[in-house]
Coordinates of C-alpha atoms and ligand atoms in Angstrom, one line a residue:
M1 CA 46.7 -68.8 -43.4
T2 CA 43.7 -70.0 -41.4
D3 CA 43.1 -70.6 -37.7
F4 CA 43.6 -74.3 -38.5
N5 CA 47.0 -74.0 -40.0
Q6 CA 49.3 -76.6 -38.3
K7 CA 46.6 -77.2 -35.6
R8 CA 46.5 -80.8 -34.4
I9 CA 42.9 -81.9 -34.0
I10 CA 41.4 -85.2 -33.0
L11 CA 38.1 -85.9 -34.7
G12 CA 36.0 -88.4 -32.7
I13 CA 33.2 -90.1 -34.5
T14 CA 30.5 -92.0 -32.7
G15 CA 27.6 -94.2 -33.8
G16 CA 25.0 -92.2 -35.5
I17 CA 23.6 -91.7 -39.0
A18 CA 25.3 -88.3 -39.2
A19 CA 28.7 -90.0 -39.2
Y20 CA 28.8 -89.5 -43.0
K21 CA 28.9 -85.7 -42.5
A22 CA 32.2 -86.2 -40.6
A23 CA 33.8 -87.1 -43.9
E24 CA 33.1 -83.6 -45.3
L25 CA 34.2 -82.0 -42.1
T26 CA 37.5 -83.9 -42.3
R27 CA 38.0 -82.7 -45.9
Q28 CA 37.4 -79.1 -44.9
L29 CA 39.7 -79.2 -41.9
I30 CA 42.5 -80.9 -43.9
K31 CA 42.1 -78.3 -46.7
A32 CA 42.4 -75.5 -44.0
G33 CA 45.8 -76.9 -43.0
A34 CA 44.8 -78.9 -39.9
M35 CA 46.4 -82.2 -38.9
I36 CA 43.5 -84.6 -38.2
R37 CA 43.7 -87.8 -36.3
V38 CA 40.4 -89.7 -36.3
I39 CA 39.2 -91.9 -33.5
M40 CA 36.0 -93.9 -34.2
T41 CA 33.9 -95.9 -31.7
E42 CA 33.0 -99.4 -32.6
A43 CA 29.4 -98.3 -33.3
A44 CA 30.7 -95.6 -35.7
T45 CA 32.4 -98.1 -37.9
H46 CA 28.9 -99.6 -38.6
F47 CA 27.9 -96.4 -40.2
I48 CA 31.0 -95.4 -42.2
A49 CA 34.2 -97.3 -42.9
P50 CA 37.5 -96.1 -41.3
A51 CA 39.1 -96.4 -44.8
T52 CA 37.2 -93.2 -45.8
F53 CA 38.8 -91.2 -43.0
Q54 CA 42.2 -92.8 -43.5
A55 CA 42.1 -91.6 -47.1
L56 CA 40.8 -88.1 -46.3
S57 CA 43.1 -87.5 -43.3
N58 CA 46.1 -89.3 -44.7
Q59 CA 46.6 -90.9 -41.3
T60 CA 45.6 -94.3 -40.0
V61 CA 42.4 -94.3 -38.1
W62 CA 42.3 -95.2 -34.4
T63 CA 39.5 -97.5 -33.2
D64 CA 41.0 -99.6 -30.4
L65 CA 42.0 -98.8 -26.9
W66 CA 44.4 -101.8 -27.0
D67 CA 46.1 -100.6 -30.2
T68 CA 49.8 -101.7 -29.9
R69 CA 51.1 -99.2 -32.5
I70 CA 52.1 -96.8 -29.8
Q71 CA 55.1 -98.2 -27.9
N72 CA 53.6 -98.2 -24.4
T73 CA 50.1 -98.9 -25.8
M74 CA 48.8 -95.7 -24.2
A75 CA 47.3 -94.2 -27.4
H76 CA 44.8 -92.3 -25.3
I77 CA 47.5 -90.3 -23.6
E78 CA 49.7 -90.0 -26.6
L79 CA 46.9 -88.8 -28.9
S80 CA 45.4 -86.3 -26.4
R81 CA 48.7 -84.7 -25.2
D82 CA 49.8 -83.1 -28.4
S83 CA 46.4 -82.0 -29.7
D84 CA 45.0 -78.5 -29.8
A85 CA 41.4 -79.7 -29.7
I86 CA 39.1 -82.7 -29.8
I87 CA 35.8 -82.4 -31.8
V88 CA 33.4 -85.3 -31.5
A89 CA 31.0 -85.1 -34.5
P90 CA 28.5 -86.8 -34.3
A91 CA 28.3 -87.1 -30.6
S92 CA 25.8 -89.8 -29.8
A93 CA 23.5 -89.8 -26.7
D94 CA 25.4 -92.8 -25.5
F95 CA 28.8 -91.0 -25.8
I96 CA 27.6 -87.9 -24.1
A97 CA 26.2 -90.0 -21.3
K98 CA 29.5 -91.8 -20.9
I99 CA 31.7 -88.7 -20.7
A100 CA 29.1 -87.0 -18.4
H101 CA 29.9 -89.8 -15.9
G102 CA 33.6 -90.0 -16.6
L103 CA 33.4 -93.5 -18.2
A104 CA 36.4 -94.5 -20.1
N105 CA 35.8 -97.9 -21.7
D106 CA 36.9 -97.3 -25.3
L107 CA 39.6 -95.2 -26.9
L108 CA 37.5 -92.1 -27.6
T109 CA 36.0 -91.8 -24.1
T110 CA 39.4 -92.5 -22.5
T111 CA 41.2 -89.9 -24.7
C112 CA 38.5 -87.3 -23.8
L113 CA 39.0 -88.1 -20.1
A114 CA 42.7 -87.8 -20.4
R115 CA 42.7 -84.7 -22.5
T116 CA 44.3 -81.3 -21.6
C117 CA 42.9 -79.5 -24.7
P118 CA 39.4 -78.1 -25.3
L119 CA 36.6 -80.6 -26.2
F120 CA 33.8 -79.7 -28.7
L121 CA 30.7 -81.9 -29.1
A122 CA 28.3 -81.8 -32.1
P123 CA 25.3 -83.9 -30.8
A124 CA 23.2 -85.8 -33.3
M125 CA 20.2 -87.8 -32.3
N126 CA 16.5 -88.3 -32.7
R127 CA 14.6 -85.3 -31.1
Q128 CA 13.1 -87.5 -28.4
M129 CA 16.5 -88.8 -27.4
W130 CA 17.7 -85.2 -27.3
E131 CA 14.8 -84.0 -25.2
H132 CA 14.9 -86.9 -22.8
P133 CA 15.7 -85.6 -19.3
A134 CA 18.6 -88.0 -19.0
T135 CA 20.3 -86.6 -22.1
Q136 CA 19.6 -83.0 -21.0
R137 CA 21.1 -83.8 -17.5
N138 CA 24.2 -85.3 -19.3
V139 CA 24.5 -82.3 -21.6
S140 CA 24.4 -79.9 -18.6
Q141 CA 27.0 -82.0 -16.9
V142 CA 29.5 -82.1 -19.8
Q143 CA 29.0 -78.3 -20.3
N144 CA 29.7 -77.7 -16.6
D145 CA 32.8 -79.9 -17.1
G146 CA 34.0 -77.5 -19.8
A147 CA 32.9 -79.1 -23.1
V148 CA 31.6 -76.8 -25.7
L149 CA 28.4 -77.8 -27.6
L150 CA 28.1 -77.0 -31.3
G151 CA 24.4 -77.4 -32.1
P152 CA 22.3 -79.5 -32.4
E153 CA 19.9 -77.7 -34.8
E154 CA 16.3 -78.2 -35.8
G155 CA 15.2 -79.9 -38.9
E156 CA 14.3 -83.1 -40.7
Q157 CA 15.9 -86.1 -39.1
A158 CA 17.0 -89.4 -40.6
C159 CA 14.2 -91.2 -38.7
G160 CA 11.6 -89.1 -40.6
E161 CA 10.7 -86.9 -37.7
T162 CA 11.3 -83.2 -37.5
G163 CA 12.7 -81.4 -34.5
L164 CA 15.8 -80.4 -32.5
G165 CA 18.6 -83.0 -32.5
R166 CA 20.0 -82.8 -36.0
M167 CA 23.8 -82.4 -36.2
L168 CA 25.0 -79.1 -37.5
G169 CA 26.3 -79.3 -41.1
P170 CA 30.0 -79.6 -41.7
D171 CA 30.3 -75.9 -42.8
A172 CA 28.7 -74.7 -39.5
I173 CA 30.8 -77.0 -37.4
F174 CA 33.9 -75.8 -39.3
E175 CA 33.0 -72.2 -38.8
D176 CA 32.2 -72.6 -35.1
L177 CA 35.4 -74.5 -34.5
A178 CA 37.4 -71.8 -36.3
S179 CA 35.7 -69.2 -34.1
S180 CA 36.4 -71.0 -30.9
L181 CA 40.1 -71.4 -31.8
S182 CA 40.5 -67.8 -33.0
P183 CA 42.3 -65.3 -30.9
K184 CA 39.7 -63.0 -29.3
L185 CA 41.2 -59.7 -30.7
L186 CA 37.9 -57.9 -30.5
R187 CA 36.3 -59.4 -27.4
G188 CA 33.3 -57.4 -26.3
I189 CA 33.6 -54.8 -29.1
K190 CA 30.4 -53.9 -30.9
I191 CA 30.8 -53.9 -34.6
L192 CA 28.3 -52.6 -37.3
L193 CA 28.9 -53.7 -40.9
T194 CA 27.2 -53.2 -44.2
A195 CA 27.5 -55.6 -47.1
G196 CA 26.1 -56.5 -50.5
P197 CA 24.6 -54.3 -53.2
T198 CA 21.5 -52.1 -52.9
Y199 CA 18.5 -52.2 -55.2
E200 CA 16.9 -49.0 -56.4
A201 CA 13.5 -49.6 -57.9
I202 CA 12.6 -48.0 -61.2
D203 CA 9.1 -49.6 -61.2
D204 CA 7.5 -52.5 -59.4
V205 CA 9.6 -55.1 -61.3
R206 CA 12.7 -53.3 -62.4
G207 CA 15.6 -51.7 -60.6
I208 CA 19.2 -50.5 -60.6
T209 CA 21.7 -52.7 -58.7
N210 CA 25.3 -53.7 -59.0
S211 CA 27.3 -56.9 -59.1
S212 CA 28.4 -57.0 -55.4
S213 CA 28.0 -60.6 -54.1
G214 CA 28.2 -59.5 -50.4
K215 CA 31.0 -62.1 -49.9
M216 CA 33.6 -59.8 -48.5
G217 CA 31.3 -58.1 -46.0
Y218 CA 29.8 -61.5 -44.9
E219 CA 33.3 -63.0 -44.4
L220 CA 34.3 -59.9 -42.4
A221 CA 31.2 -60.2 -40.3
K222 CA 32.2 -63.9 -39.6
A223 CA 35.8 -63.0 -38.8
C224 CA 34.6 -60.3 -36.4
V225 CA 32.4 -62.9 -34.6
A226 CA 35.3 -65.2 -34.5
A227 CA 37.4 -62.5 -32.9
G228 CA 34.8 -62.1 -30.1
A229 CA 32.9 -59.1 -31.3
A230 CA 29.1 -58.6 -31.1
V231 CA 28.2 -58.1 -34.8
T232 CA 25.3 -56.4 -36.5
L233 CA 25.3 -56.8 -40.2
I234 CA 23.0 -54.6 -42.4
S235 CA 22.8 -56.4 -45.7
G236 CA 21.5 -55.5 -49.1
P237 CA 20.0 -58.3 -51.3
T238 CA 22.4 -61.3 -51.6
S239 CA 22.1 -65.0 -52.0
L240 CA 24.3 -65.7 -48.9
E241 CA 23.3 -67.3 -45.6
P242 CA 23.2 -64.8 -42.7
P243 CA 26.5 -65.2 -40.7
R244 CA 26.0 -67.4 -37.6
H245 CA 26.0 -65.7 -34.2
S246 CA 25.4 -62.2 -35.6
R247 CA 22.4 -60.0 -36.0
T248 CA 21.5 -59.6 -39.6
I249 CA 19.2 -56.8 -40.8
A250 CA 18.0 -57.2 -44.4
V251 CA 17.5 -54.0 -46.5
T252 CA 16.9 -53.4 -50.1
S253 CA 17.5 -49.7 -51.1
A254 CA 20.3 -47.2 -50.2
S255 CA 17.8 -45.2 -48.2
E256 CA 16.7 -48.2 -46.1
M257 CA 20.4 -49.0 -45.5
H258 CA 21.0 -45.4 -44.5
E259 CA 18.1 -45.4 -42.1
Q260 CA 19.1 -48.7 -40.4
V261 CA 22.8 -47.8 -40.2
L262 CA 22.1 -44.4 -38.6
A263 CA 19.7 -46.1 -36.1
E264 CA 22.4 -48.6 -35.1
T265 CA 25.4 -46.2 -35.2
P266 CA 25.2 -44.9 -31.6
S267 CA 25.4 -48.4 -30.1
N268 CA 28.5 -49.6 -31.9
D269 CA 32.2 -49.1 -31.4
I270 CA 33.3 -49.8 -34.9
F271 CA 31.6 -49.3 -38.3
I272 CA 32.9 -51.2 -41.3
S273 CA 31.3 -50.0 -44.5
V274 CA 31.6 -52.7 -47.1
A275 CA 28.3 -52.5 -49.0
A276 CA 28.3 -51.3 -52.6
V277 CA 25.7 -48.7 -52.0
A278 CA 24.1 -47.1 -55.1
D279 CA 25.4 -43.6 -55.7
Y280 CA 22.2 -42.6 -57.6
R281 CA 18.6 -43.8 -57.5
P282 CA 15.6 -43.0 -59.8
A283 CA 14.0 -39.7 -58.9
N284 CA 10.6 -41.4 -58.9
Q285 CA 9.6 -45.0 -58.6
Q286 CA 6.8 -45.7 -61.1
Q287 CA 3.8 -47.5 -59.9
G288 CA 3.2 -50.8 -61.6
K289 CA 5.2 -51.9 -64.7
I290 CA 6.4 -49.3 -67.2
R291 CA 4.9 -50.3 -70.6
K292 CA 7.2 -50.6 -73.6
S293 CA 6.8 -48.0 -76.3
S294 CA 8.8 -46.9 -79.3
K295 CA 9.6 -43.5 -77.7
K296 CA 13.0 -42.7 -76.1
M297 CA 12.9 -42.9 -72.3
I298 CA 14.9 -40.7 -70.0
L299 CA 15.4 -41.9 -66.5
E300 CA 16.1 -39.1 -64.0
L301 CA 18.6 -40.1 -61.3
V302 CA 19.3 -38.3 -58.0
P303 CA 22.2 -38.8 -55.7
T304 CA 21.7 -41.1 -52.6
K305 CA 22.9 -40.1 -49.1
D306 CA 26.5 -40.8 -48.3
I307 CA 26.1 -43.2 -45.4
L308 CA 29.8 -43.5 -44.4
T309 CA 30.3 -39.7 -44.5
E310 CA 27.3 -39.2 -42.3
V311 CA 28.4 -41.8 -39.8
A312 CA 32.0 -40.5 -39.6
S313 CA 30.8 -37.0 -39.0
S314 CA 28.1 -37.9 -36.5
P315 CA 28.6 -36.7 -32.9
N316 CA 30.8 -39.3 -31.1
P317 CA 31.2 -41.5 -34.1
P318 CA 32.3 -45.1 -34.1
W319 CA 35.8 -45.9 -35.4
C320 CA 35.1 -46.0 -39.1
V321 CA 36.6 -48.3 -41.7
G322 CA 35.7 -47.6 -45.4
F323 CA 36.1 -49.7 -48.5
A324 CA 37.1 -48.1 -51.7
A325 CA 36.5 -50.2 -54.8
E326 CA 38.2 -48.3 -57.6
S327 CA 39.6 -48.7 -61.0
G328 CA 42.6 -46.8 -62.5
D329 CA 44.8 -45.3 -59.8
I330 CA 43.2 -47.2 -56.9
L331 CA 45.6 -46.1 -54.1
A332 CA 45.4 -42.3 -55.0
K333 CA 41.5 -42.5 -55.2
A334 CA 41.3 -44.4 -51.9
Q335 CA 43.7 -41.9 -50.2
E336 CA 41.6 -39.0 -51.4
K337 CA 38.4 -40.7 -50.0
L338 CA 40.2 -41.3 -46.6
G339 CA 40.9 -37.6 -46.3
R340 CA 37.6 -36.4 -47.6
K341 CA 35.5 -38.6 -45.3
H342 CA 37.9 -38.2 -42.3
L343 CA 38.3 -41.9 -41.8
P344 CA 40.9 -43.6 -39.6
L345 CA 41.2 -46.5 -42.1
I346 CA 40.3 -47.2 -45.7
I347 CA 40.7 -50.5 -47.5
A348 CA 41.4 -50.1 -51.2
N349 CA 40.6 -52.8 -53.7
S350 CA 40.0 -53.1 -57.4
T351 CA 36.4 -53.1 -58.8
S352 CA 37.3 -56.5 -60.3
A353 CA 37.2 -58.0 -56.8
I354 CA 33.4 -57.2 -56.5
K355 CA 32.2 -60.6 -57.8
A356 CA 35.4 -62.6 -57.3
A357 CA 36.1 -65.3 -54.7
D358 CA 39.5 -63.8 -53.9
N359 CA 40.8 -60.3 -53.4
E360 CA 43.9 -58.2 -52.9
V361 CA 43.7 -55.1 -50.7
T362 CA 45.8 -52.2 -49.4
L363 CA 45.0 -50.8 -45.9
I364 CA 45.6 -47.1 -45.9
D365 CA 45.6 -44.9 -42.9
A366 CA 47.2 -41.5 -42.1
Q367 CA 50.6 -43.1 -41.4
S368 CA 51.0 -45.8 -44.0
A369 CA 49.8 -48.0 -46.8
H370 CA 49.9 -51.7 -46.0
K371 CA 49.3 -54.2 -48.8
L372 CA 48.0 -57.7 -48.1
P373 CA 48.7 -60.3 -50.7
R374 CA 46.0 -61.8 -52.9
M375 CA 44.0 -64.6 -51.1
D376 CA 40.6 -66.0 -50.7
K377 CA 38.1 -63.7 -49.1
T378 CA 37.7 -65.9 -46.0
S379 CA 41.4 -65.8 -45.1
L380 CA 41.6 -62.1 -46.2
A381 CA 38.8 -61.2 -43.8
R382 CA 40.7 -62.7 -40.9
Q383 CA 43.8 -60.7 -41.7
I384 CA 41.8 -57.5 -42.2
V385 CA 40.1 -58.0 -38.8
A386 CA 43.5 -58.6 -37.2
E387 CA 44.7 -55.3 -38.7
I388 CA 41.6 -53.5 -37.7
A389 CA 41.9 -54.8 -34.1
K390 CA 45.6 -53.7 -33.9
R391 CA 44.7 -50.1 -35.1
Y392 CA 41.5 -49.9 -33.0
H393 CA 43.3 -50.8 -29.8
S394 CA 46.1 -48.4 -30.4
R395 CA 43.8 -45.6 -31.7
N396 CA 44.5 -43.2 -28.7
T397 CA 48.2 -43.4 -29.2
R398 CA 47.9 -42.6 -32.9
S399 CA 46.9 -39.4 -34.6
D400 CA 43.8 -41.1 -36.2
Ligands
FMN501 C1 20.6 -97.2 -37.5 C2 20.9 -96.6 -36.2 C3 21.0 -95.2 -36.1 C4 21.4 -94.6 -34.9 N1 21.5 -93.2 -34.9 C5 21.8 -92.7 -33.7 C6 22.0 -91.2 -33.7 O1 21.8 -90.5 -34.7 N2 22.3 -90.7 -32.5 C7 22.5 -91.4 -31.4 O2 22.8 -90.9 -30.3 N3 22.4 -92.8 -31.4 C8 22.1 -93.4 -32.5 N4 22.0 -94.8 -32.6 C9 22.3 -95.6 -31.4 C10 23.8 -95.7 -31.2 O3 24.4 -96.2 -32.4 C11 24.1 -96.6 -30.0 O4 23.6 -95.9 -28.8 C12 25.5 -96.9 -29.9 O5 25.7 -97.7 -28.7 C13 26.4 -95.7 -29.7 O6 27.7 -96.1 -29.5 P1 28.9 -95.0 -29.3 O7 28.4 -93.9 -28.5 O8 30.0 -95.8 -28.7 O9 29.3 -94.6 -30.7 C14 21.6 -95.4 -33.8 C15 21.6 -96.8 -33.9 C16 21.2 -97.4 -35.1 C17 21.1 -98.9 -35.1

């Protein structure tokens, strides 16, 4: 289940080139379980046809203030009353100006004025239009009136210029919207996470790593942000985009991760150790590239430091959550790790989850083992975060 399940969302589309990105946003919201009703301005219909949104949302698209489909012809009241949120993407300079002044001369502006639910705006315009004092005044006004701005971002624009004013991509809007609608279970809590593999150099071009994609840790970082936490993510090498609205520190080796984690530990309330940290590293890193020869080569490995054990046994430690990726008797091995490292919570999963898009985990603490069903890592991360929040907030009434 996602934060959008059964949520009724109005997607407003105004006249800008970025209107095409709203099609992908509609698809993502529908896939996440939202019920989408699309309202387009007249200008928006010049950029993309209503039929696209009708097909994607499975609902007729609203374009006309004078639509007689609703019995009393007050579509603006009817549509806004039973909605959980309105997102206008793209929000044109013209549209922002209108709502800043309370104008209501089409269905979208009238619905926004009549709303009782949160309003999100994803501006999209040429950088000079965005920077113009009139637009900036209007943006401040709509924010003061309670609208939440998602973006814009810097980048290449349709007009060929580069600068601030580009609409956020559908993924980013989706994520920010999900965050805004999520219950703030960890509001104000500082959370440190590790994610990804580590890379232990053998020589200048070769090394030992593992197949961790970093996906579980990154999704947990995003879910913590959505729950209102201040997140620091220390990540080994991955191909993933750093999670939005969190501080990401990139490291390579287990010893770099160890150093960064210990430096960050005192300023965090919770530590979630998700990274697949190397247990061993080469005793010596060779300079340059080792030349091939016909002789047998023996690589000496030495153990790395156990980051989680050190954090958990530090003076005044954060509330620690470990991950145990095991094969064989996963639960017994995770339970042993929980006791040995003196952790309040450990999350057991199979080593087969390391590269996969979905996962199945069991949360083990001193009292119980709680299994969560197999699901995609994004949904799973949200459920794990809800479980962590529950346990963290009741930690003083429990024995852990
Ligand atoms: C080709 C073209 C592209 C445009 N792109 C944008 C844009 O990206 N952002 C914007 O604010 N206005 C843009 N405009 C101007 C708006 O379409 C115009 O202000 C329109 O009145 C907006 O109407 P609406 O706010 O009711 O949708 C563009 C106009 C044209 C002709």
